[in-house]
mmCIF file with all atom_site columns, C-alpha atoms in Angstrom:
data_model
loop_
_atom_site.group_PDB
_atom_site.id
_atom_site.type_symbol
_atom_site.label_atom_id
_atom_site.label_alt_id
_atom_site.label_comp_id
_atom_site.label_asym_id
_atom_site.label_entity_id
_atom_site.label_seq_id
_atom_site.pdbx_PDB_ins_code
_atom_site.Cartn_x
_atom_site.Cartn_y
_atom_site.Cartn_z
_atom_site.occupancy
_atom_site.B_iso_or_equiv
_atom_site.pdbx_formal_charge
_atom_site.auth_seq_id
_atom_site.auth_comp_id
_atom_site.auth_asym_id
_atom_site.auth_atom_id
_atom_site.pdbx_PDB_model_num
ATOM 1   C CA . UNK D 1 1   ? -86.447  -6.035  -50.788  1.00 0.00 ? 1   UNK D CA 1
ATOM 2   C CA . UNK D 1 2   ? -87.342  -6.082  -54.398  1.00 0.00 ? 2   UNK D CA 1
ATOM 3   C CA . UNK D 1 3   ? -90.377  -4.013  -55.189  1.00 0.00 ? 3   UNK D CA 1
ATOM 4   C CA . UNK D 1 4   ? -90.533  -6.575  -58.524  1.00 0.00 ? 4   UNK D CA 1
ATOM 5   C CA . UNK D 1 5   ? -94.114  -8.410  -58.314  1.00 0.00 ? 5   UNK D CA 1
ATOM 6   C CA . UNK D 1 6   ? -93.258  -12.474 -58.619  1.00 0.00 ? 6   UNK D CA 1
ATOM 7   C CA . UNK D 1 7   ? -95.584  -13.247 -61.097  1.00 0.00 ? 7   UNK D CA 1
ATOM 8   C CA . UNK D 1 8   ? -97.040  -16.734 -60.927  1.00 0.00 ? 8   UNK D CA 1
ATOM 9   C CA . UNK D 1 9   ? -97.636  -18.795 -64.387  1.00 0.00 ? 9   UNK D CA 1
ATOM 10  C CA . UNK D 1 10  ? -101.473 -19.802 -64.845  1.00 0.00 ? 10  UNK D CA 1
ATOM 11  C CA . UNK D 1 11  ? -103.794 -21.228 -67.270  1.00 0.00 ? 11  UNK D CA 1
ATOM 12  C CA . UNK D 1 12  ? -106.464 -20.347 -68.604  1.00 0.00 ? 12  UNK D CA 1
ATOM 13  C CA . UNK D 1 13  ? -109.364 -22.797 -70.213  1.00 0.00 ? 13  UNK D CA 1
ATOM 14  C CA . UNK D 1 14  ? -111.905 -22.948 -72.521  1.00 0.00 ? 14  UNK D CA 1
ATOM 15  C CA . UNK D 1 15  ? -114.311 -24.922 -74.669  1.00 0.00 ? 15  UNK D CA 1
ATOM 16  C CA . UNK D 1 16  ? -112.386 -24.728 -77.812  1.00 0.00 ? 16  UNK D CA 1
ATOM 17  C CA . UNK D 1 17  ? -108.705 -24.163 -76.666  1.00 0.00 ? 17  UNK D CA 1
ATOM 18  C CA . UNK D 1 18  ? -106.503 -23.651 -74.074  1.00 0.00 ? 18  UNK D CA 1
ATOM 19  C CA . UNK D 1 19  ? -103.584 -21.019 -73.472  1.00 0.00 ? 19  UNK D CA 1
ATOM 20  C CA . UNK D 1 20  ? -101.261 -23.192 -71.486  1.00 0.00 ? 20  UNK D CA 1
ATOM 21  C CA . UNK D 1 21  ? -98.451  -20.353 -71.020  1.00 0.00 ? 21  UNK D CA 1
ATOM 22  C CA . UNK D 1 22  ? -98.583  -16.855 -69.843  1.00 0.00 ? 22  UNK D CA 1
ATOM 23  C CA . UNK D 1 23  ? -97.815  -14.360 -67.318  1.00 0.00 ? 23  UNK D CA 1
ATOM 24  C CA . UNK D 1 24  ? -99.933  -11.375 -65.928  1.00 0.00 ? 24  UNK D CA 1
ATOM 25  C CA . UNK D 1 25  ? -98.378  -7.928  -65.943  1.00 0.00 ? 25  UNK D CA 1
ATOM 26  C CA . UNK D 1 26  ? -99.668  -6.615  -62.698  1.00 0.00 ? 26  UNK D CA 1
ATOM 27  C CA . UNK D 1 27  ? -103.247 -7.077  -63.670  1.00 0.00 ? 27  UNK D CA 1
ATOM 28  C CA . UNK D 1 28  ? -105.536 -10.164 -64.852  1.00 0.00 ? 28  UNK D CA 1
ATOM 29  C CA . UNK D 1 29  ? -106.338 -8.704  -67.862  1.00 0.00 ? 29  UNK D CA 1
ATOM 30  C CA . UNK D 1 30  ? -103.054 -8.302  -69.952  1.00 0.00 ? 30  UNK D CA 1
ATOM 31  C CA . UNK D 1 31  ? -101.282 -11.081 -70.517  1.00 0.00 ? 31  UNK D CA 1
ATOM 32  C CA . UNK D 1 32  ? -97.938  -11.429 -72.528  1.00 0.00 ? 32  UNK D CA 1
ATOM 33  C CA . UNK D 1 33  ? -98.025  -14.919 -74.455  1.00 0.00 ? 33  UNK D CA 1
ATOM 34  C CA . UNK D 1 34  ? -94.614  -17.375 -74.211  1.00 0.00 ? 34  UNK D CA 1
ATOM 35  C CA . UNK D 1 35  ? -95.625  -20.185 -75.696  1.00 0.00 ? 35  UNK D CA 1
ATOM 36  C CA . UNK D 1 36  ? -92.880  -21.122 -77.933  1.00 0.00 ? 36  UNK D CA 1
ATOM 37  C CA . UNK D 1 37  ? -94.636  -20.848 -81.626  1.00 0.00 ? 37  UNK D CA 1
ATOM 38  C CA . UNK D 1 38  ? -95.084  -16.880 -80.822  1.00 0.00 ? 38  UNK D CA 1
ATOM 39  C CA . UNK D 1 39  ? -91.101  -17.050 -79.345  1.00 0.00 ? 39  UNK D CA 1
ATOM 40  C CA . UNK D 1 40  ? -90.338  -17.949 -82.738  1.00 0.00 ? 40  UNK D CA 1
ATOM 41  C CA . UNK D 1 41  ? -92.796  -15.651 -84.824  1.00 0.00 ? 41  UNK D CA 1
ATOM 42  C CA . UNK D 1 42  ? -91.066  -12.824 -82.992  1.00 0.00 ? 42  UNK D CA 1
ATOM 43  C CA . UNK D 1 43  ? -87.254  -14.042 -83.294  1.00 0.00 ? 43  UNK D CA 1
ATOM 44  C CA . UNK D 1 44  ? -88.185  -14.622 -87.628  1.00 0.00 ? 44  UNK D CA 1
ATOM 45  C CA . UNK D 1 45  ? -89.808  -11.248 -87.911  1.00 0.00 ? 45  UNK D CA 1
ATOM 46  C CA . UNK D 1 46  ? -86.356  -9.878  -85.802  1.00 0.00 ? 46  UNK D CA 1
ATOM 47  C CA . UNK D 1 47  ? -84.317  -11.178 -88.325  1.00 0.00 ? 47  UNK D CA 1
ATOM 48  C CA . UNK D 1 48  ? -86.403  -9.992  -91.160  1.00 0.00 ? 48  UNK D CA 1
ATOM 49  C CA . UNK D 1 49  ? -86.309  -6.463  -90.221  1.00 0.00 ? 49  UNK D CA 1
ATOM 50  C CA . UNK D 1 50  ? -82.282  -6.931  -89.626  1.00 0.00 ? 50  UNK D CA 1
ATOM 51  C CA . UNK D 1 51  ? -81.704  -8.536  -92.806  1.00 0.00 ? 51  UNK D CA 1
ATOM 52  C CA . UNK D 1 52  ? -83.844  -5.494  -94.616  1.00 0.00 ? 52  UNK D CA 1
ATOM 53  C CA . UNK D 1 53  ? -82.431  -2.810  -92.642  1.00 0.00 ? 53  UNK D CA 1
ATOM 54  C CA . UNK D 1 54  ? -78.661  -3.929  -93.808  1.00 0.00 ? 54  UNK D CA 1
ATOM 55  C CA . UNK D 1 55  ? -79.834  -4.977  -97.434  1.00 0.00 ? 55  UNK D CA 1
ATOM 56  C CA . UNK D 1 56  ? -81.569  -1.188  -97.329  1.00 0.00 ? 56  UNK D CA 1
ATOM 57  C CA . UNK D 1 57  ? -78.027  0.202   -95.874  1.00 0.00 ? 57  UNK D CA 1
ATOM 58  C CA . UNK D 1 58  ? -75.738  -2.158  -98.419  1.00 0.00 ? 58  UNK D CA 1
ATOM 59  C CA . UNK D 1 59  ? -77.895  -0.774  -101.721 1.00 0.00 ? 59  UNK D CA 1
ATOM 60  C CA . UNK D 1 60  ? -77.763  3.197   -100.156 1.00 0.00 ? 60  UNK D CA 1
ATOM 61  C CA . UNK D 1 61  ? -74.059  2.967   -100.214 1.00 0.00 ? 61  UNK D CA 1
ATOM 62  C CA . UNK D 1 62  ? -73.381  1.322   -103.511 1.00 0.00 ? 62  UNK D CA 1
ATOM 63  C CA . UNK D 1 63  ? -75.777  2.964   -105.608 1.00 0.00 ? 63  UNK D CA 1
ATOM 64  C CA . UNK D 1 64  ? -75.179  6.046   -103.677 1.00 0.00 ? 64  UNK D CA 1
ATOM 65  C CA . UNK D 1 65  ? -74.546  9.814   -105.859 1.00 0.00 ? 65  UNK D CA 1
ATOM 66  C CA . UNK D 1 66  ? -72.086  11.564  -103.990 1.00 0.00 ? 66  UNK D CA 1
ATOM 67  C CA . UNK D 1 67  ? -72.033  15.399  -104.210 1.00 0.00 ? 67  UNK D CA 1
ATOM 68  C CA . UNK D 1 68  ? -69.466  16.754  -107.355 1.00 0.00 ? 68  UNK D CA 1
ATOM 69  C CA . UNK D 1 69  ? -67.633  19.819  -107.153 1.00 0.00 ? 69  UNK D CA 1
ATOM 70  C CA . UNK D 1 70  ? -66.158  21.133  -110.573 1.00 0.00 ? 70  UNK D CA 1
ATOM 71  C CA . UNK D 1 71  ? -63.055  19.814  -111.195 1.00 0.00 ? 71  UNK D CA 1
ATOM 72  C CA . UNK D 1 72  ? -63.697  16.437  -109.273 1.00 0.00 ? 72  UNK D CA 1
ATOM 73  C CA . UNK D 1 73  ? -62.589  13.626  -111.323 1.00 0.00 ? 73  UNK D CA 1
ATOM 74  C CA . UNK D 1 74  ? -65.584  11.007  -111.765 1.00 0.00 ? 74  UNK D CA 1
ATOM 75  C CA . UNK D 1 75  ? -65.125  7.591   -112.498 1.00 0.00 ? 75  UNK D CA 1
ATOM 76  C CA . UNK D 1 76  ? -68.116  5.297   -114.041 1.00 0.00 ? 76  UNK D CA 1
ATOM 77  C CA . UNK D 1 77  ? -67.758  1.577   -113.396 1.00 0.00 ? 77  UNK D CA 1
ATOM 78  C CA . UNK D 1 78  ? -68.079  -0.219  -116.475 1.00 0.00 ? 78  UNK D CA 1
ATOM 79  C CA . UNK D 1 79  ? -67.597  -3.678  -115.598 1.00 0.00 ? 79  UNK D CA 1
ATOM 80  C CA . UNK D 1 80  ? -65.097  -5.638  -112.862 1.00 0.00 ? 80  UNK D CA 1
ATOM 81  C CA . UNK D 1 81  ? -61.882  -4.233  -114.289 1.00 0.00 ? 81  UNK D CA 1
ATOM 82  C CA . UNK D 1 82  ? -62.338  -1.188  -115.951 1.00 0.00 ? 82  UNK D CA 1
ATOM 83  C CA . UNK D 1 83  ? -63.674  1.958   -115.560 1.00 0.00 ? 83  UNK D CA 1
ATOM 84  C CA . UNK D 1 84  ? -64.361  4.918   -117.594 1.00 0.00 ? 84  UNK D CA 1
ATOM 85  C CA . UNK D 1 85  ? -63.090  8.903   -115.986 1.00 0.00 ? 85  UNK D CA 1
ATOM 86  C CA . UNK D 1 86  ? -64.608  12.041  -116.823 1.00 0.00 ? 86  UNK D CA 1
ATOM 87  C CA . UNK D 1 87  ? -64.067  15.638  -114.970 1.00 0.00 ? 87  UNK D CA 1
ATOM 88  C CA . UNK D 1 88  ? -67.132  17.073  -113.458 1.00 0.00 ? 88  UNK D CA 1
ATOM 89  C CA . UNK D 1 89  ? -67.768  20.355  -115.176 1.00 0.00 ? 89  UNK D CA 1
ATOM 90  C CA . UNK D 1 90  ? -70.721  21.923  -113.301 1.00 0.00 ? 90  UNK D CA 1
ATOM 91  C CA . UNK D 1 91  ? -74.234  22.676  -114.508 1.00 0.00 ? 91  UNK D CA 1
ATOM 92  C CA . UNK D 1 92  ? -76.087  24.231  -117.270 1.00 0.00 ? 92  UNK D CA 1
ATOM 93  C CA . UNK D 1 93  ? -79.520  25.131  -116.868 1.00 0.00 ? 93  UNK D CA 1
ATOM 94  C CA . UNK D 1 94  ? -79.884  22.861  -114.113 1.00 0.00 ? 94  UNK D CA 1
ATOM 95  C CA . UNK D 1 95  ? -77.858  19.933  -115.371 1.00 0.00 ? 95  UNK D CA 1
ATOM 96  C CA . UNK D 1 96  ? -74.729  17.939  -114.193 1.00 0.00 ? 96  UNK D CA 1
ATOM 97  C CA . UNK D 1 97  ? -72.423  17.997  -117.085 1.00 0.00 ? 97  UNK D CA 1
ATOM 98  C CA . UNK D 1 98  ? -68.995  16.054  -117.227 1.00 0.00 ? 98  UNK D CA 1
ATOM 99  C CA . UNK D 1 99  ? -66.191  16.356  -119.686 1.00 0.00 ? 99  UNK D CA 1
ATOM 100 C CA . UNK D 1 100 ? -64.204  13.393  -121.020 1.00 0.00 ? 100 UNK D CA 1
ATOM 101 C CA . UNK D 1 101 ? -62.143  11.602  -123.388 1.00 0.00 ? 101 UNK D CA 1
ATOM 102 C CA . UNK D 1 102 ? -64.720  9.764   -125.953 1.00 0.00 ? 102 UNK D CA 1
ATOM 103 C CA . UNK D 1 103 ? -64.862  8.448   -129.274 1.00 0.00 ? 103 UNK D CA 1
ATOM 104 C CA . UNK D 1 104 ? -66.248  10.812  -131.500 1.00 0.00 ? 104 UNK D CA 1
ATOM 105 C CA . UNK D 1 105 ? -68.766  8.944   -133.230 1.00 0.00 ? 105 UNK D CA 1
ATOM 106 C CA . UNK D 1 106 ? -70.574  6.123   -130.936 1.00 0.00 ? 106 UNK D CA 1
ATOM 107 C CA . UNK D 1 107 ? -69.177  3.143   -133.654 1.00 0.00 ? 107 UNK D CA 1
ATOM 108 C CA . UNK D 1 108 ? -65.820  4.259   -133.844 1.00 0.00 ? 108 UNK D CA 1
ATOM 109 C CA . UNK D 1 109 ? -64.029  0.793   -132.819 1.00 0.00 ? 109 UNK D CA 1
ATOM 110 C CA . UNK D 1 110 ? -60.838  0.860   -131.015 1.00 0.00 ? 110 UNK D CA 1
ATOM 111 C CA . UNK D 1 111 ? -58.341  -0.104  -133.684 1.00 0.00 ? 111 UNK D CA 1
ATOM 112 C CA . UNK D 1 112 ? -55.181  -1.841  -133.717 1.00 0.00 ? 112 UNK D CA 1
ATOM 113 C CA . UNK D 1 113 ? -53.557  -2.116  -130.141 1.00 0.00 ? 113 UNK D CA 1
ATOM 114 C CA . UNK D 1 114 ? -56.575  -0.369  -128.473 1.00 0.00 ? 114 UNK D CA 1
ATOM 115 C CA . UNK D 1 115 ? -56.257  2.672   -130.564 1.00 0.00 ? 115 UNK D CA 1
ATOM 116 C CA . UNK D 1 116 ? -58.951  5.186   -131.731 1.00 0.00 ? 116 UNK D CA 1
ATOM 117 C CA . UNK D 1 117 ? -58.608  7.805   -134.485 1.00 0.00 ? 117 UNK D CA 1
ATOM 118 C CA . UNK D 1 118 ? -61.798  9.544   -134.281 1.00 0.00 ? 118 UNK D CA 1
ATOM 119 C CA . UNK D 1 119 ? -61.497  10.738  -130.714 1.00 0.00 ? 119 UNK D CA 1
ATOM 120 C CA . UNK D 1 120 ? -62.369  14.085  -128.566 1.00 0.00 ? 120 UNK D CA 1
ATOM 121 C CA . UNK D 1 121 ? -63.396  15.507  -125.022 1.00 0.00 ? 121 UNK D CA 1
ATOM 122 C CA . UNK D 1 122 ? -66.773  16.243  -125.412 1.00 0.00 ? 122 UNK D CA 1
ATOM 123 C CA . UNK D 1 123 ? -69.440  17.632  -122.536 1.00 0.00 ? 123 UNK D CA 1
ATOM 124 C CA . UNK D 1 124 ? -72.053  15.388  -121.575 1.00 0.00 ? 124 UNK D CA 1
ATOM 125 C CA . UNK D 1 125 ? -75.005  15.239  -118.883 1.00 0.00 ? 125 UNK D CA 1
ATOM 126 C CA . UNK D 1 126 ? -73.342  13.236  -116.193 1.00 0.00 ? 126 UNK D CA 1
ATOM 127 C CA . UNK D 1 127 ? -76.634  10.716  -116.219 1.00 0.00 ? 127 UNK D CA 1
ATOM 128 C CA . UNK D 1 128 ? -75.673  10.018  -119.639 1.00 0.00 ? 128 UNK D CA 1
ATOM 129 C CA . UNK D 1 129 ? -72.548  8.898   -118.790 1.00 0.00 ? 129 UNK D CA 1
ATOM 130 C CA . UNK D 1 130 ? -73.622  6.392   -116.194 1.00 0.00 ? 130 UNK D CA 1
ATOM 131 C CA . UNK D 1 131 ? -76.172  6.414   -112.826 1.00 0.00 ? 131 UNK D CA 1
ATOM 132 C CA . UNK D 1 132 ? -73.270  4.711   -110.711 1.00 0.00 ? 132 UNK D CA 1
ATOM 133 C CA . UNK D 1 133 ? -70.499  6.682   -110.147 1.00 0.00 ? 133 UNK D CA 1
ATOM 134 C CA . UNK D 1 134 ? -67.954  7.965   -107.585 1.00 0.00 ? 134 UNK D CA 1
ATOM 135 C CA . UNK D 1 135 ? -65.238  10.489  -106.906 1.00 0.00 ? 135 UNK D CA 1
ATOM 136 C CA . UNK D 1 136 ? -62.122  9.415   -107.927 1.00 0.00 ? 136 UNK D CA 1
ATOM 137 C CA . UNK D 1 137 ? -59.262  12.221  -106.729 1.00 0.00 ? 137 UNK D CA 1
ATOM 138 C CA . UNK D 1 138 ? -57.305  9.878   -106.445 1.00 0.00 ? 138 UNK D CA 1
ATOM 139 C CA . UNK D 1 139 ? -53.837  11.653  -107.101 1.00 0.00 ? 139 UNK D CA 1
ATOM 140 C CA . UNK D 1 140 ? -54.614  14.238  -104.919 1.00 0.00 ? 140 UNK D CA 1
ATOM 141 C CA . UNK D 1 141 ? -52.243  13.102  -101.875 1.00 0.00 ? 141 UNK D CA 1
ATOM 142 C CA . UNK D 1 142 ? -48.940  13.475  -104.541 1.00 0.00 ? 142 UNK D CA 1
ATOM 143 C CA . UNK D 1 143 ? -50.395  16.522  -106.727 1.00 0.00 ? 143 UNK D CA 1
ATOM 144 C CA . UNK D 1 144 ? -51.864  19.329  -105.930 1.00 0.00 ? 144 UNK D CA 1
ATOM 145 C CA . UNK D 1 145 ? -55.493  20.111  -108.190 1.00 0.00 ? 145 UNK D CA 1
ATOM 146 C CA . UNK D 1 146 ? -55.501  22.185  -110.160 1.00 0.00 ? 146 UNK D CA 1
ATOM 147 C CA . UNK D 1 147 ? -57.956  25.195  -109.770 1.00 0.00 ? 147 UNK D CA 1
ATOM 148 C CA . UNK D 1 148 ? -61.115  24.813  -111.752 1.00 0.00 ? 148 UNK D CA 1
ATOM 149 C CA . UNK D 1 149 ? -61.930  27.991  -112.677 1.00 0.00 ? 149 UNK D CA 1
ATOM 150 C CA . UNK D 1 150 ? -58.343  29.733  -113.434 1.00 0.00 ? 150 UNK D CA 1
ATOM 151 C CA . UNK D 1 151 ? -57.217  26.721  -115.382 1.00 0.00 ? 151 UNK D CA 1
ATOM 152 C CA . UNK D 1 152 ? -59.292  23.436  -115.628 1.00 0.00 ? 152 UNK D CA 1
ATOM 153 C CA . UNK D 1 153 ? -62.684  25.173  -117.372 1.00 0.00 ? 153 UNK D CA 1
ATOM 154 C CA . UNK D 1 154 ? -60.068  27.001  -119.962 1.00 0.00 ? 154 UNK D CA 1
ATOM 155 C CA . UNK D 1 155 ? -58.347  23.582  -120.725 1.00 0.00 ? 155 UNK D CA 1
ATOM 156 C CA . UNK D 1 156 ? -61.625  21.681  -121.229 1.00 0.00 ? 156 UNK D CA 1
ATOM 157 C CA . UNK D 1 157 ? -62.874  24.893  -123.145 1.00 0.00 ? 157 UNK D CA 1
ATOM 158 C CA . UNK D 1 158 ? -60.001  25.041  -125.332 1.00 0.00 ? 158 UNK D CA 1
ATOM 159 C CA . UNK D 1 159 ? -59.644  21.526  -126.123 1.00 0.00 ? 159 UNK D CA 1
ATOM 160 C CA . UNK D 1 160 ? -63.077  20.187  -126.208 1.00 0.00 ? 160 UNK D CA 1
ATOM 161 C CA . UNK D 1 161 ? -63.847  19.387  -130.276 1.00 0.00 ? 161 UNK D CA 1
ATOM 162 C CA . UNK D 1 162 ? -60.593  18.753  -131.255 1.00 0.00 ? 162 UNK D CA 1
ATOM 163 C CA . UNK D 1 163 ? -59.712  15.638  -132.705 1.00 0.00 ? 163 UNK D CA 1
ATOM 164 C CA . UNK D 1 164 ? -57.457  13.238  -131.049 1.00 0.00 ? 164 UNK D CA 1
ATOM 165 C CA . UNK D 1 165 ? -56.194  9.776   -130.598 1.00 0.00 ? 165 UNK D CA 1
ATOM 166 C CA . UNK D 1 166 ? -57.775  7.798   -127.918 1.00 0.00 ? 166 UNK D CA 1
ATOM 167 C CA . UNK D 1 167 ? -55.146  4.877   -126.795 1.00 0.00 ? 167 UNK D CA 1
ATOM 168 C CA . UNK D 1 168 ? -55.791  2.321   -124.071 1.00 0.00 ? 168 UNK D CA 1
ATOM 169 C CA . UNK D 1 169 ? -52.366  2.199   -122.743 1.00 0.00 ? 169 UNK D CA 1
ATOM 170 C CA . UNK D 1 170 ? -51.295  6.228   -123.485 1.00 0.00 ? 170 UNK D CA 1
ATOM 171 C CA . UNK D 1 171 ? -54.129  8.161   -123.585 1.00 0.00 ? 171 UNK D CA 1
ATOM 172 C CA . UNK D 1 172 ? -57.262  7.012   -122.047 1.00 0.00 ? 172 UNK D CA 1
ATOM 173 C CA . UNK D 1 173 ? -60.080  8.640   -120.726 1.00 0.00 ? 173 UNK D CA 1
ATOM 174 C CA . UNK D 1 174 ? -58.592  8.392   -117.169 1.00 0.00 ? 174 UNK D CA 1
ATOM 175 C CA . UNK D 1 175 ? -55.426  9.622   -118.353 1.00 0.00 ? 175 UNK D CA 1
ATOM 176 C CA . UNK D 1 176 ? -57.518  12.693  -119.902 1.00 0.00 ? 176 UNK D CA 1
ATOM 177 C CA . UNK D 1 177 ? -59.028  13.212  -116.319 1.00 0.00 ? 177 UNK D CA 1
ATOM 178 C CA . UNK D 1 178 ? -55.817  13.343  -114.227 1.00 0.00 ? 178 UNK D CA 1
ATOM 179 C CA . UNK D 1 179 ? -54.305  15.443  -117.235 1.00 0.00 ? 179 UNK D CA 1
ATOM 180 C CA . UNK D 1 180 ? -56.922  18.181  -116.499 1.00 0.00 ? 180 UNK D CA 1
ATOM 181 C CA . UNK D 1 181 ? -56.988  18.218  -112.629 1.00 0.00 ? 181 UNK D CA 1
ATOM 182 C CA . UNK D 1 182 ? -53.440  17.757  -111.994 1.00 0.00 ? 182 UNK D CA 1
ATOM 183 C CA . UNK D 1 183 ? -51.779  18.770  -115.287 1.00 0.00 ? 183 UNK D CA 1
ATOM 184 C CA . UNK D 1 184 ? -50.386  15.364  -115.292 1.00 0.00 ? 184 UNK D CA 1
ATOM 185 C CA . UNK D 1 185 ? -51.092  11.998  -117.034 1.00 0.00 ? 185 UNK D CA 1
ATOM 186 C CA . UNK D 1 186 ? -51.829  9.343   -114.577 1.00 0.00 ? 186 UNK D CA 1
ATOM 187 C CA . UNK D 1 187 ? -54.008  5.833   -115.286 1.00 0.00 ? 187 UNK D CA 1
ATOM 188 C CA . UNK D 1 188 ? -54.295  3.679   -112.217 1.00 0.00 ? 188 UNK D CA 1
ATOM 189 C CA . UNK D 1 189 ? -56.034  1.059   -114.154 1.00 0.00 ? 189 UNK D CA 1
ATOM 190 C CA . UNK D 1 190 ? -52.936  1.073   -116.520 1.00 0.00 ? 190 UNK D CA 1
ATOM 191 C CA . UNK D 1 191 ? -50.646  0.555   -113.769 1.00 0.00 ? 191 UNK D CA 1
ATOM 192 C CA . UNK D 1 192 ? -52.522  -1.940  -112.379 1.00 0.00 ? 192 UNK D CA 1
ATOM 193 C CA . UNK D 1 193 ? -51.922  -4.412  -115.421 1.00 0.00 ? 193 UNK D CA 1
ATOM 194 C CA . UNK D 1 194 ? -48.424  -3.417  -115.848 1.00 0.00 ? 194 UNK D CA 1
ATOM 195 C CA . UNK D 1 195 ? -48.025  -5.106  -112.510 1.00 0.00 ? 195 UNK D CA 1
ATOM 196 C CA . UNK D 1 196 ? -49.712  -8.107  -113.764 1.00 0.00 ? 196 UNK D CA 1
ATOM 197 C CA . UNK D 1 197 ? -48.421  -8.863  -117.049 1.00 0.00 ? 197 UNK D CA 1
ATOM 198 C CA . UNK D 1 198 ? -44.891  -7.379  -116.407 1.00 0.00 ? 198 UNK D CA 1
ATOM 199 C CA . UNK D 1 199 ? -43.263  -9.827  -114.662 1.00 0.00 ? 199 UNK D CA 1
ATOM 200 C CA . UNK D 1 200 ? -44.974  -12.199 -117.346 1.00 0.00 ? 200 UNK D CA 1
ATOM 201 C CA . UNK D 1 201 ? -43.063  -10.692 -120.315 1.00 0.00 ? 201 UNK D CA 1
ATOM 202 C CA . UNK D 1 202 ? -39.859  -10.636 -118.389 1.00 0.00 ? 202 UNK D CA 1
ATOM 203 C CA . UNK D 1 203 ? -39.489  -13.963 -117.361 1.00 0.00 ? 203 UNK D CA 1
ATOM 204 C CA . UNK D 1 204 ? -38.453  -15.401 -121.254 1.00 0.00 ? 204 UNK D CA 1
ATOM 205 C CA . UNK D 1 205 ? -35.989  -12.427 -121.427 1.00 0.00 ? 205 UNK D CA 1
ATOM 206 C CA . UNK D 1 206 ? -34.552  -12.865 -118.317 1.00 0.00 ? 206 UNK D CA 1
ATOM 207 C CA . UNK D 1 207 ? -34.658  -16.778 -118.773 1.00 0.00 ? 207 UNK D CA 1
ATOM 208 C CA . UNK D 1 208 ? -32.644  -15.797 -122.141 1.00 0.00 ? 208 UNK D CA 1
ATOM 209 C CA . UNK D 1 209 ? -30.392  -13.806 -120.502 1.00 0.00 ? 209 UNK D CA 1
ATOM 210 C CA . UNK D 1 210 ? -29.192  -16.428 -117.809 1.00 0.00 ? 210 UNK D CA 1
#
């Protein structure tokens, strides 16, 4: 047999109101309410605290800092489509700095065909660069990284002031990245709208052709 107690429902009256459902819990004077009101109360505050506890998970993750290592390539989200790449160079009296590909003066406009004259890799506090951010390594399953400290810092070093042309489809700032880490020139985003417009710009010439 069940040592269970079968609880019996009662009711309890007064003056002024009347609780109409409840169970004891094996004695008279706690009760546990059921009525359905309090049912729902309970199942609304539930899914409050779920919906918060995902919405607080959701917001961690995205707006999360992961931990750099010099050399890392960081990327900075700039919008849906395009991002900008830097290459974490460690810290100086107690602050995150990151080297990148940048115009050199802040109203430089990219000229004709996404070209920029005045350009250089120049050191900047990471937070100035962006608060969202992410590691990018992206190459690092077909090249092997370079090491920081033997090569990358003396690159960045020896490069870092020098003018240069910036160019959207040649030389970006993610190109700059992957040309430090892995000593090559590599731009994902590039690629990415080659495969779009591509097969776009073919199509007349092959048309032609036939």
């Amino acid at each position: 047999m069940s040592n269970v107690k079968s609880f019996q429902p009662k009711t309890i009256e007064d003056e002024s109101f009347s609780w109409s459902c409840h169970r004891t819990c094996g004695t008279p004077d706690v009760f546990v309410l059921c009525c359905p009101y309090m049912v729902n109360i309970y199942i609304t505050i539930g899914f409050v605290l779920k919906f918060l506890t995902v919405s607080f998970i959701f917001f961690a993750q995205k707006y999360s800092q992961p931990k750099l290592y010099p050399g890392d390539i960081v990327e900075f989200p700039r919008n849906k489509y395009v991002s900008h790449f830097g290459v974490y160079y460690g810290e100086r009296d107690g602050v995150p700095y990151v080297a990148h590909l940048t115009s050199r003066d802040s109203d430089t406009k990219l000229e004709l065909f996404g070209r920029a004259l005045k350009s250089q890799v120049r050191l900047d506090p990471l937070d100035l660069l962006g608060k969202k951010y992410k590691v990018s390594n992206m190459l690092d399953d077909s090249f092997s990284p370079r090491d920081f400290h033997t090569i990358v810092k003396s690159s960045i070093d020896d490069i870092m002031g020098r003018e240069m042309t910036f160019d959207i489809l040649f030389h970006n700032s993610e190109h700059q990245a992957t040309l430090f880490r892995y000593g090559v020139k590599k731009s994902q985003q590039i690629d990415k709208i080659y495969e779009h417009i591509l097969p776009a710009w073919q199509k007349p010439f092959n048309d032609k052709k036939l």
